[in-house]
Amino acid sequence: MSENLPLFIDGEFTQSKSDTHLEVLNPASQEILTKVPFATEEESNRAIASAEKTFHDWKDVPPPERSRLMIAYQNLLKKHHEDIAETLSKENGKNFEDSKGDVWRGIEVVEQASNIAPLLMGETVGNVARGIDAYSYLQPLGVCGGITPFNFPAMIPLWMFPMAISCGNTFVLKPSEQDPMTPNLLAELFVEAGAPKGVLQIIHGGKDQVNTLLTHPDIQAISFVGSVPVGQHVYKTGTDHLKRVQAFAGAKNHMVVMPDAHRDRTVDNIIGAAVGAAGQRCMAISVAVFVGESKEWIDDIKEGMSKVSPGPWENPESGYGPIISKQAKERVIGLIETGKKEATCLLDGSDCTVKDYPDGHWVGPTLFTDVTTDSTIYKTEIFGPVLLCICVDTLQEALDLVNANPYGNGTSIFTNSGSAARKYRHEVEVGQVGINIPIPVPLPFFSFTGWKGSFYGDLHAYGKQAVRFYTETKTVTERWFEDGKSEGANLTIKLK
């Protein structure tokens, strides 16, 4: 790879003329991997213009041909699965197995995009009035934009552009500037799969490049995943410019633990969901709510978490990797320090070190108990390997606590009681629910359905909702006249 990462515009990888570049660092070693450019305004506009020009041809490509492109693409992604994961691990810090999981969850969405034709089928009703038929079908929007975060540099871009493109749109992607090599590699394989020139563009950068997508008149729809403040900015700015927007934002995900749950499996699932990927997941479990006697399991969680150690991606013993950046680590450590004043810290990972990697952004597993809902650490998405424990007496108290939270991304309940599970899934005000599943990210034939402050928009990512998001419905009402005399002008709204 060249010292400066290229942009991908009009089917070509091209070096930016920008004067602004950001070093992309391995967060475990601080090795400089590349420098990412912040695309100039002219480069961003050129990418959008190329996508707009290409759309007029691409929208007329039959869905089966688009499907065959996605079939070829998912085959290449599978062939290069480990290569992509290695690149991802180096720039993001995830351990190798977690990186492979990141890539695989994206491949699953491409598999769905490979079967786009049935999802694009419209509706027909014959003889809606005498001699009149009606039918509807889906048509693409035009140029769509995507803004993706650092924590899933393969999966989340693959949530977006394969579905948008298979629906007949073209796409401009602005990935995270913190780990941009993985999205470029995804684009390389897309070209190798046979993607036509101009169907996909990648512009790198930060806020200015995002705002170009949000305000450009040729961008019809925006998909975003990231933090709450940025998500609100994206939604407000995009909709102010009359664009269709789906913005996935922050979370505070709770796991409710019933005393009848399988103790060992529940403890293991809590630990994995809390500290996996260093807690840098929008679906991480950051709050465990213990009902009744299950509070006695907190010591088991402390013991289990104390055995998990972060480390470099290539070490198979590494439980998880570093925090993505120095600034992000400082934020996590600051919240841990705040938490020590608000609650009881049973396990403190603030001073974590890893042999031979003194400059890594390490934070060890951290556990708090005696947490209250008005504390800073409860109200803030920490985005680190930090678990908060809250104890209640009844399932209803747990439900009330979860429902009072402003976020609604994901939640889970661990229990052996069918009635408790049904009550929870029926009454909880959260969009994605796991029953004895800690991180209930839906498979791509469903949709990713966050609620409340975790999502701004109407239609969600991947699945059937993504098809609706990336298309417009056209409804046709038609009649064919037979020979005969006209009955005169119809001056009413009624079909005759």
CSV table of N, CA and C in Angstrom, one decimal, residues 186-282:
chain,number,residue,atom,x,y,z
A,186,LEU,N,-12.3,-3.4,0.4
A,186,LEU,CA,-13.6,-3.9,0.0
A,186,LEU,C,-13.9,-3.3,-1.4
A,187,ALA,N,-13.5,-2.1,-1.7
A,187,ALA,CA,-13.7,-1.5,-3.0
A,187,ALA,C,-12.9,-2.2,-4.1
A,188,GLU,N,-11.6,-2.6,-3.7
A,188,GLU,CA,-10.8,-3.3,-4.7
A,188,GLU,C,-11.4,-4.6,-5.1
A,189,LEU,N,-12.0,-5.3,-4.2
A,189,LEU,CA,-12.6,-6.6,-4.5
A,189,LEU,C,-13.9,-6.4,-5.2
A,190,PHE,N,-14.6,-5.3,-5.0
A,190,PHE,CA,-15.8,-5.0,-5.7
A,190,PHE,C,-15.5,-4.8,-7.2
A,191,VAL,N,-14.4,-4.1,-7.5
A,191,VAL,CA,-13.9,-3.9,-8.9
A,191,VAL,C,-13.6,-5.2,-9.5
A,192,GLU,N,-12.9,-6.1,-8.7
A,192,GLU,CA,-12.5,-7.4,-9.3
A,192,GLU,C,-13.7,-8.2,-9.6
A,193,ALA,N,-14.8,-8.0,-8.8
A,193,ALA,CA,-16.0,-8.8,-9.0
A,193,ALA,C,-16.7,-8.4,-10.3
A,194,GLY,N,-16.3,-7.2,-10.9
A,194,GLY,CA,-17.0,-6.8,-12.1
A,194,GLY,C,-17.8,-5.6,-11.9
A,195,ALA,N,-17.7,-4.8,-10.8
A,195,ALA,CA,-18.6,-3.7,-10.6
A,195,ALA,C,-18.3,-2.6,-11.7
A,196,PRO,N,-19.3,-2.1,-12.3
A,196,PRO,CA,-19.0,-1.1,-13.4
A,196,PRO,C,-18.4,0.2,-12.8
A,197,LYS,N,-17.7,0.9,-13.6
A,197,LYS,CA,-17.0,2.1,-13.2
A,197,LYS,C,-18.1,3.1,-12.7
A,198,GLY,N,-17.9,3.7,-11.6
A,198,GLY,CA,-18.7,4.8,-11.1
A,198,GLY,C,-19.9,4.4,-10.2
A,199,VAL,N,-20.1,3.0,-10.1
A,199,VAL,CA,-21.2,2.6,-9.2
A,199,VAL,C,-20.9,2.9,-7.8
A,200,LEU,N,-19.7,2.7,-7.3
A,200,LEU,CA,-19.2,2.9,-6.0
A,200,LEU,C,-18.1,3.9,-6.0
A,201,GLN,N,-18.2,4.9,-5.1
A,201,GLN,CA,-17.1,5.9,-4.9
A,201,GLN,C,-16.7,5.9,-3.4
A,202,ILE,N,-15.5,6.2,-3.1
A,202,ILE,CA,-15.0,6.3,-1.7
A,202,ILE,C,-14.3,7.7,-1.6
A,203,ILE,N,-14.8,8.5,-0.7
A,203,ILE,CA,-14.1,9.8,-0.4
A,203,ILE,C,-13.7,9.7,1.1
A,204,HIS,N,-12.5,10.0,1.4
A,204,HIS,CA,-12.0,10.0,2.8
A,204,HIS,C,-12.1,11.4,3.4
A,205,GLY,N,-12.1,11.4,4.7
A,205,GLY,CA,-12.1,12.7,5.4
A,205,GLY,C,-12.8,12.7,6.7
A,206,GLY,N,-13.3,13.9,7.0
A,206,GLY,CA,-14.0,14.1,8.3
A,206,GLY,C,-15.3,14.9,8.2
A,207,LYS,N,-15.5,15.9,9.0
A,207,LYS,CA,-16.7,16.6,9.1
A,207,LYS,C,-17.1,17.3,7.7
A,208,ASP,N,-16.1,18.0,7.1
A,208,ASP,CA,-16.4,18.7,5.9
A,208,ASP,C,-16.9,17.8,4.8
A,209,GLN,N,-16.3,16.6,4.7
A,209,GLN,CA,-16.7,15.7,3.7
A,209,GLN,C,-18.1,15.1,4.0
A,210,VAL,N,-18.4,14.9,5.3
A,210,VAL,CA,-19.7,14.5,5.6
A,210,VAL,C,-20.7,15.5,5.2
A,211,ASN,N,-20.4,16.8,5.5
A,211,ASN,CA,-21.4,17.8,5.2
A,211,ASN,C,-21.6,18.0,3.7
A,212,THR,N,-20.6,17.7,2.9
A,212,THR,CA,-20.8,17.7,1.5
A,212,THR,C,-21.9,16.7,1.1
A,213,LEU,N,-21.8,15.5,1.7
A,213,LEU,CA,-22.8,14.5,1.3
A,213,LEU,C,-24.2,14.9,1.8
A,214,LEU,N,-24.2,15.6,3.0
A,214,LEU,CA,-25.5,15.9,3.6
A,214,LEU,C,-26.2,17.1,2.9
A,215,THR,N,-25.4,17.9,2.2
A,215,THR,CA,-26.0,19.1,1.5
A,215,THR,C,-26.0,19.0,0.0
A,216,HIS,N,-25.3,18.1,-0.6
A,216,HIS,CA,-25.2,18.1,-2.1
A,216,HIS,C,-26.6,17.7,-2.7
A,217,PRO,N,-27.1,18.5,-3.6
A,217,PRO,CA,-28.4,18.3,-4.2
A,217,PRO,C,-28.5,16.9,-4.9
A,218,ASP,N,-27.4,16.3,-5.4
A,218,ASP,CA,-27.6,15.1,-6.1
A,218,ASP,C,-27.6,13.8,-5.2
A,219,ILE,N,-27.4,14.0,-3.9
A,219,ILE,CA,-27.5,12.9,-3.0
A,219,ILE,C,-28.9,12.8,-2.5
A,220,GLN,N,-29.5,11.6,-2.7
A,220,GLN,CA,-30.9,11.4,-2.4
A,220,GLN,C,-31.2,10.8,-1.1
A,221,ALA,N,-30.2,10.0,-0.6
A,221,ALA,CA,-30.5,9.4,0.7
A,221,ALA,C,-29.1,9.2,1.4
A,222,ILE,N,-29.2,9.2,2.8
A,222,ILE,CA,-28.0,9.1,3.6
A,222,ILE,C,-28.2,8.0,4.6
A,223,SER,N,-27.2,7.1,4.7
A,223,SER,CA,-27.1,6.1,5.8
A,223,SER,C,-26.0,6.4,6.7
A,224,PHE,N,-26.2,6.4,8.0
A,224,PHE,CA,-25.2,6.7,9.0
A,224,PHE,C,-25.2,5.8,10.1
A,225,VAL,N,-24.0,5.5,10.7
A,225,VAL,CA,-23.8,4.8,11.9
A,225,VAL,C,-22.7,5.5,12.7
A,226,GLY,N,-23.0,5.9,14.0
A,226,GLY,CA,-22.0,6.6,14.8
A,226,GLY,C,-22.6,7.0,16.1
A,227,SER,N,-22.0,8.1,16.6
A,227,SER,CA,-22.3,8.6,17.9
A,227,SER,C,-23.6,9.4,17.9
A,228,VAL,N,-24.2,9.7,19.1
A,228,VAL,CA,-25.4,10.4,19.2
A,228,VAL,C,-25.3,11.8,18.6
A,229,PRO,N,-24.3,12.6,19.1
A,229,PRO,CA,-24.2,14.0,18.6
A,229,PRO,C,-24.1,14.1,17.0
A,230,VAL,N,-23.3,13.2,16.5
A,230,VAL,CA,-23.1,13.2,15.0
A,230,VAL,C,-24.3,12.7,14.3
A,231,GLY,N,-25.0,11.7,14.9
A,231,GLY,CA,-26.2,11.1,14.4
A,231,GLY,C,-27.3,12.2,14.3
A,232,GLN,N,-27.4,13.0,15.3
A,232,GLN,CA,-28.4,14.1,15.3
A,232,GLN,C,-28.1,15.1,14.3
A,233,HIS,N,-26.8,15.4,14.2
A,233,HIS,CA,-26.4,16.4,13.1
A,233,HIS,C,-26.7,15.9,11.7
A,234,VAL,N,-26.4,14.6,11.5
A,234,VAL,CA,-26.6,14.0,10.2
A,234,VAL,C,-28.1,14.0,9.9
A,235,TYR,N,-28.9,13.6,10.8
A,235,TYR,CA,-30.3,13.5,10.6
A,235,TYR,C,-30.9,14.9,10.3
A,236,LYS,N,-30.6,15.8,11.2
A,236,LYS,CA,-31.2,17.2,11.1
A,236,LYS,C,-30.7,17.9,9.8
A,237,THR,N,-29.4,17.8,9.5
A,237,THR,CA,-28.9,18.4,8.3
A,237,THR,C,-29.4,17.8,7.0
A,238,GLY,N,-29.4,16.4,7.0
A,238,GLY,CA,-29.9,15.7,5.8
A,238,GLY,C,-31.3,16.0,5.6
A,239,THR,N,-32.1,15.9,6.6
A,239,THR,CA,-33.6,16.1,6.4
A,239,THR,C,-33.9,17.6,6.1
A,240,ASP,N,-33.1,18.5,6.6
A,240,ASP,CA,-33.2,19.9,6.3
A,240,ASP,C,-33.0,20.2,4.8
A,241,HIS,N,-32.2,19.3,4.2
A,241,HIS,CA,-31.9,19.4,2.8
A,241,HIS,C,-32.7,18.4,2.0
A,242,LEU,N,-33.8,18.0,2.6
A,242,LEU,CA,-34.9,17.2,2.0
A,242,LEU,C,-34.4,15.8,1.5
A,243,LYS,N,-33.5,15.2,2.3
A,243,LYS,CA,-33.0,13.9,1.9
A,243,LYS,C,-33.6,12.8,2.8
A,244,ARG,N,-33.7,11.6,2.3
A,244,ARG,CA,-34.1,10.5,3.1
A,244,ARG,C,-32.9,10.1,4.0
A,245,VAL,N,-33.1,9.9,5.3
A,245,VAL,CA,-32.0,9.7,6.2
A,245,VAL,C,-32.3,8.5,7.2
A,246,GLN,N,-31.4,7.6,7.3
A,246,GLN,CA,-31.4,6.7,8.4
A,246,GLN,C,-30.1,6.8,9.2
A,247,ALA,N,-30.2,7.2,10.5
A,247,ALA,CA,-29.1,7.5,11.4
A,247,ALA,C,-29.1,6.6,12.6
A,248,PHE,N,-28.2,5.7,12.7
A,248,PHE,CA,-28.1,4.8,13.9
A,248,PHE,C,-27.1,5.4,14.8
A,249,ALA,N,-27.5,5.6,16.1
A,249,ALA,CA,-26.7,6.4,17.0
A,249,ALA,C,-26.3,5.5,18.2
A,250,GLY,N,-26.3,6.2,19.4
A,250,GLY,CA,-25.7,5.5,20.6
A,250,GLY,C,-26.6,4.5,21.3
A,251,ALA,N,-26.1,4.0,22.4
A,251,ALA,CA,-26.9,2.9,23.1
A,251,ALA,C,-26.4,2.8,24.5
A,252,LYS,N,-27.3,2.2,25.3
A,252,LYS,CA,-26.9,1.8,26.6
A,252,LYS,C,-27.7,0.5,26.8
A,253,ASN,N,-27.1,-0.6,26.5
A,253,ASN,CA,-27.8,-1.9,26.4
A,253,ASN,C,-27.7,-2.7,27.7
A,254,HIS,N,-28.9,-3.1,28.1
A,254,HIS,CA,-29.1,-3.8,29.4
A,254,HIS,C,-29.3,-5.3,29.2
A,255,MET,N,-28.7,-6.1,30.0
A,255,MET,CA,-29.0,-7.6,30.1
A,255,MET,C,-29.6,-7.8,31.5
A,256,VAL,N,-30.8,-8.4,31.4
A,256,VAL,CA,-31.6,-8.7,32.7
A,256,VAL,C,-31.3,-10.2,33.0
A,257,VAL,N,-30.9,-10.4,34.2
A,257,VAL,CA,-30.5,-11.7,34.7
A,257,VAL,C,-31.5,-12.2,35.7
A,258,MET,N,-32.2,-13.3,35.4
A,258,MET,CA,-33.2,-13.9,36.3
A,258,MET,C,-32.5,-14.9,37.1
A,259,PRO,N,-33.0,-15.2,38.3
A,259,PRO,CA,-32.3,-16.1,39.2
A,259,PRO,C,-32.4,-17.6,38.7
A,260,ASP,N,-33.4,-17.8,37.8
A,260,ASP,CA,-33.5,-19.2,37.3
A,260,ASP,C,-32.7,-19.5,36.0
A,261,ALA,N,-31.9,-18.5,35.6
A,261,ALA,CA,-31.1,-18.7,34.4
A,261,ALA,C,-29.9,-19.7,34.7
A,262,HIS,N,-29.4,-20.2,33.6
A,262,HIS,CA,-28.2,-21.1,33.7
A,262,HIS,C,-27.0,-20.2,34.2
A,263,ARG,N,-26.5,-20.5,35.4
A,263,ARG,CA,-25.6,-19.6,36.0
A,263,ARG,C,-24.3,-19.4,35.2
A,264,ASP,N,-23.6,-20.5,34.9
A,264,ASP,CA,-22.3,-20.5,34.2
A,264,ASP,C,-22.4,-19.8,32.8
A,265,ARG,N,-23.4,-20.3,32.1
A,265,ARG,CA,-23.5,-19.8,30.7
A,265,ARG,C,-23.9,-18.3,30.7
A,266,THR,N,-24.7,-17.9,31.7
A,266,THR,CA,-25.1,-16.5,31.8
A,266,THR,C,-23.9,-15.6,32.1
A,267,VAL,N,-23.1,-16.1,33.1
A,267,VAL,CA,-21.9,-15.3,33.4
A,267,VAL,C,-20.9,-15.2,32.2
A,268,ASP,N,-20.7,-16.3,31.5
A,268,ASP,CA,-19.8,-16.2,30.4
A,268,ASP,C,-20.3,-15.3,29.3
A,269,ASN,N,-21.7,-15.3,29.1
A,269,ASN,CA,-22.2,-14.4,28.1
A,269,ASN,C,-22.1,-13.0,28.5
A,270,ILE,N,-22.3,-12.7,29.7
A,270,ILE,CA,-22.2,-11.3,30.2
A,270,ILE,C,-20.8,-10.8,29.9
A,271,ILE,N,-19.8,-11.6,30.3
A,271,ILE,CA,-18.4,-11.2,30.1
A,271,ILE,C,-18.0,-10.9,28.7
A,272,GLY,N,-18.4,-11.9,27.8
A,272,GLY,CA,-18.1,-11.7,26.4
A,272,GLY,C,-18.8,-10.5,25.8
A,273,ALA,N,-20.0,-10.3,26.1
A,273,ALA,CA,-20.8,-9.2,25.6
A,273,ALA,C,-20.3,-7.8,26.1
A,274,ALA,N,-19.7,-7.8,27.3
A,274,ALA,CA,-19.3,-6.5,27.9
A,274,ALA,C,-17.9,-6.1,27.5
A,275,VAL,N,-17.0,-7.0,27.4
A,275,VAL,CA,-15.6,-6.6,27.1
A,275,VAL,C,-15.1,-7.0,25.7
A,276,GLY,N,-15.9,-7.8,25.0
A,276,GLY,CA,-15.5,-8.2,23.6
A,276,GLY,C,-15.3,-6.9,22.8
A,277,ALA,N,-14.3,-6.9,21.9
A,277,ALA,CA,-14.0,-5.7,21.1
A,277,ALA,C,-13.7,-4.5,21.9
A,278,ALA,N,-13.2,-4.7,23.2
A,278,ALA,CA,-12.9,-3.6,24.1
A,278,ALA,C,-14.2,-2.8,24.4
A,279,GLY,N,-15.3,-3.4,24.3
A,279,GLY,CA,-16.6,-2.7,24.6
A,279,GLY,C,-17.0,-1.7,23.5
A,280,GLN,N,-16.3,-1.7,22.4
A,280,GLN,CA,-16.5,-0.7,21.3
A,280,GLN,C,-17.5,-1.2,20.3
A,281,ARG,N,-18.7,-1.6,20.8
A,281,ARG,CA,-19.8,-2.0,20.0
A,281,ARG,C,-21.0,-1.3,20.4
A,282,CYS,N,-21.8,-0.9,19.4
A,282,CYS,CA,-23.1,-0.2,19.8
A,282,CYS,C,-24.1,-1.2,20.3
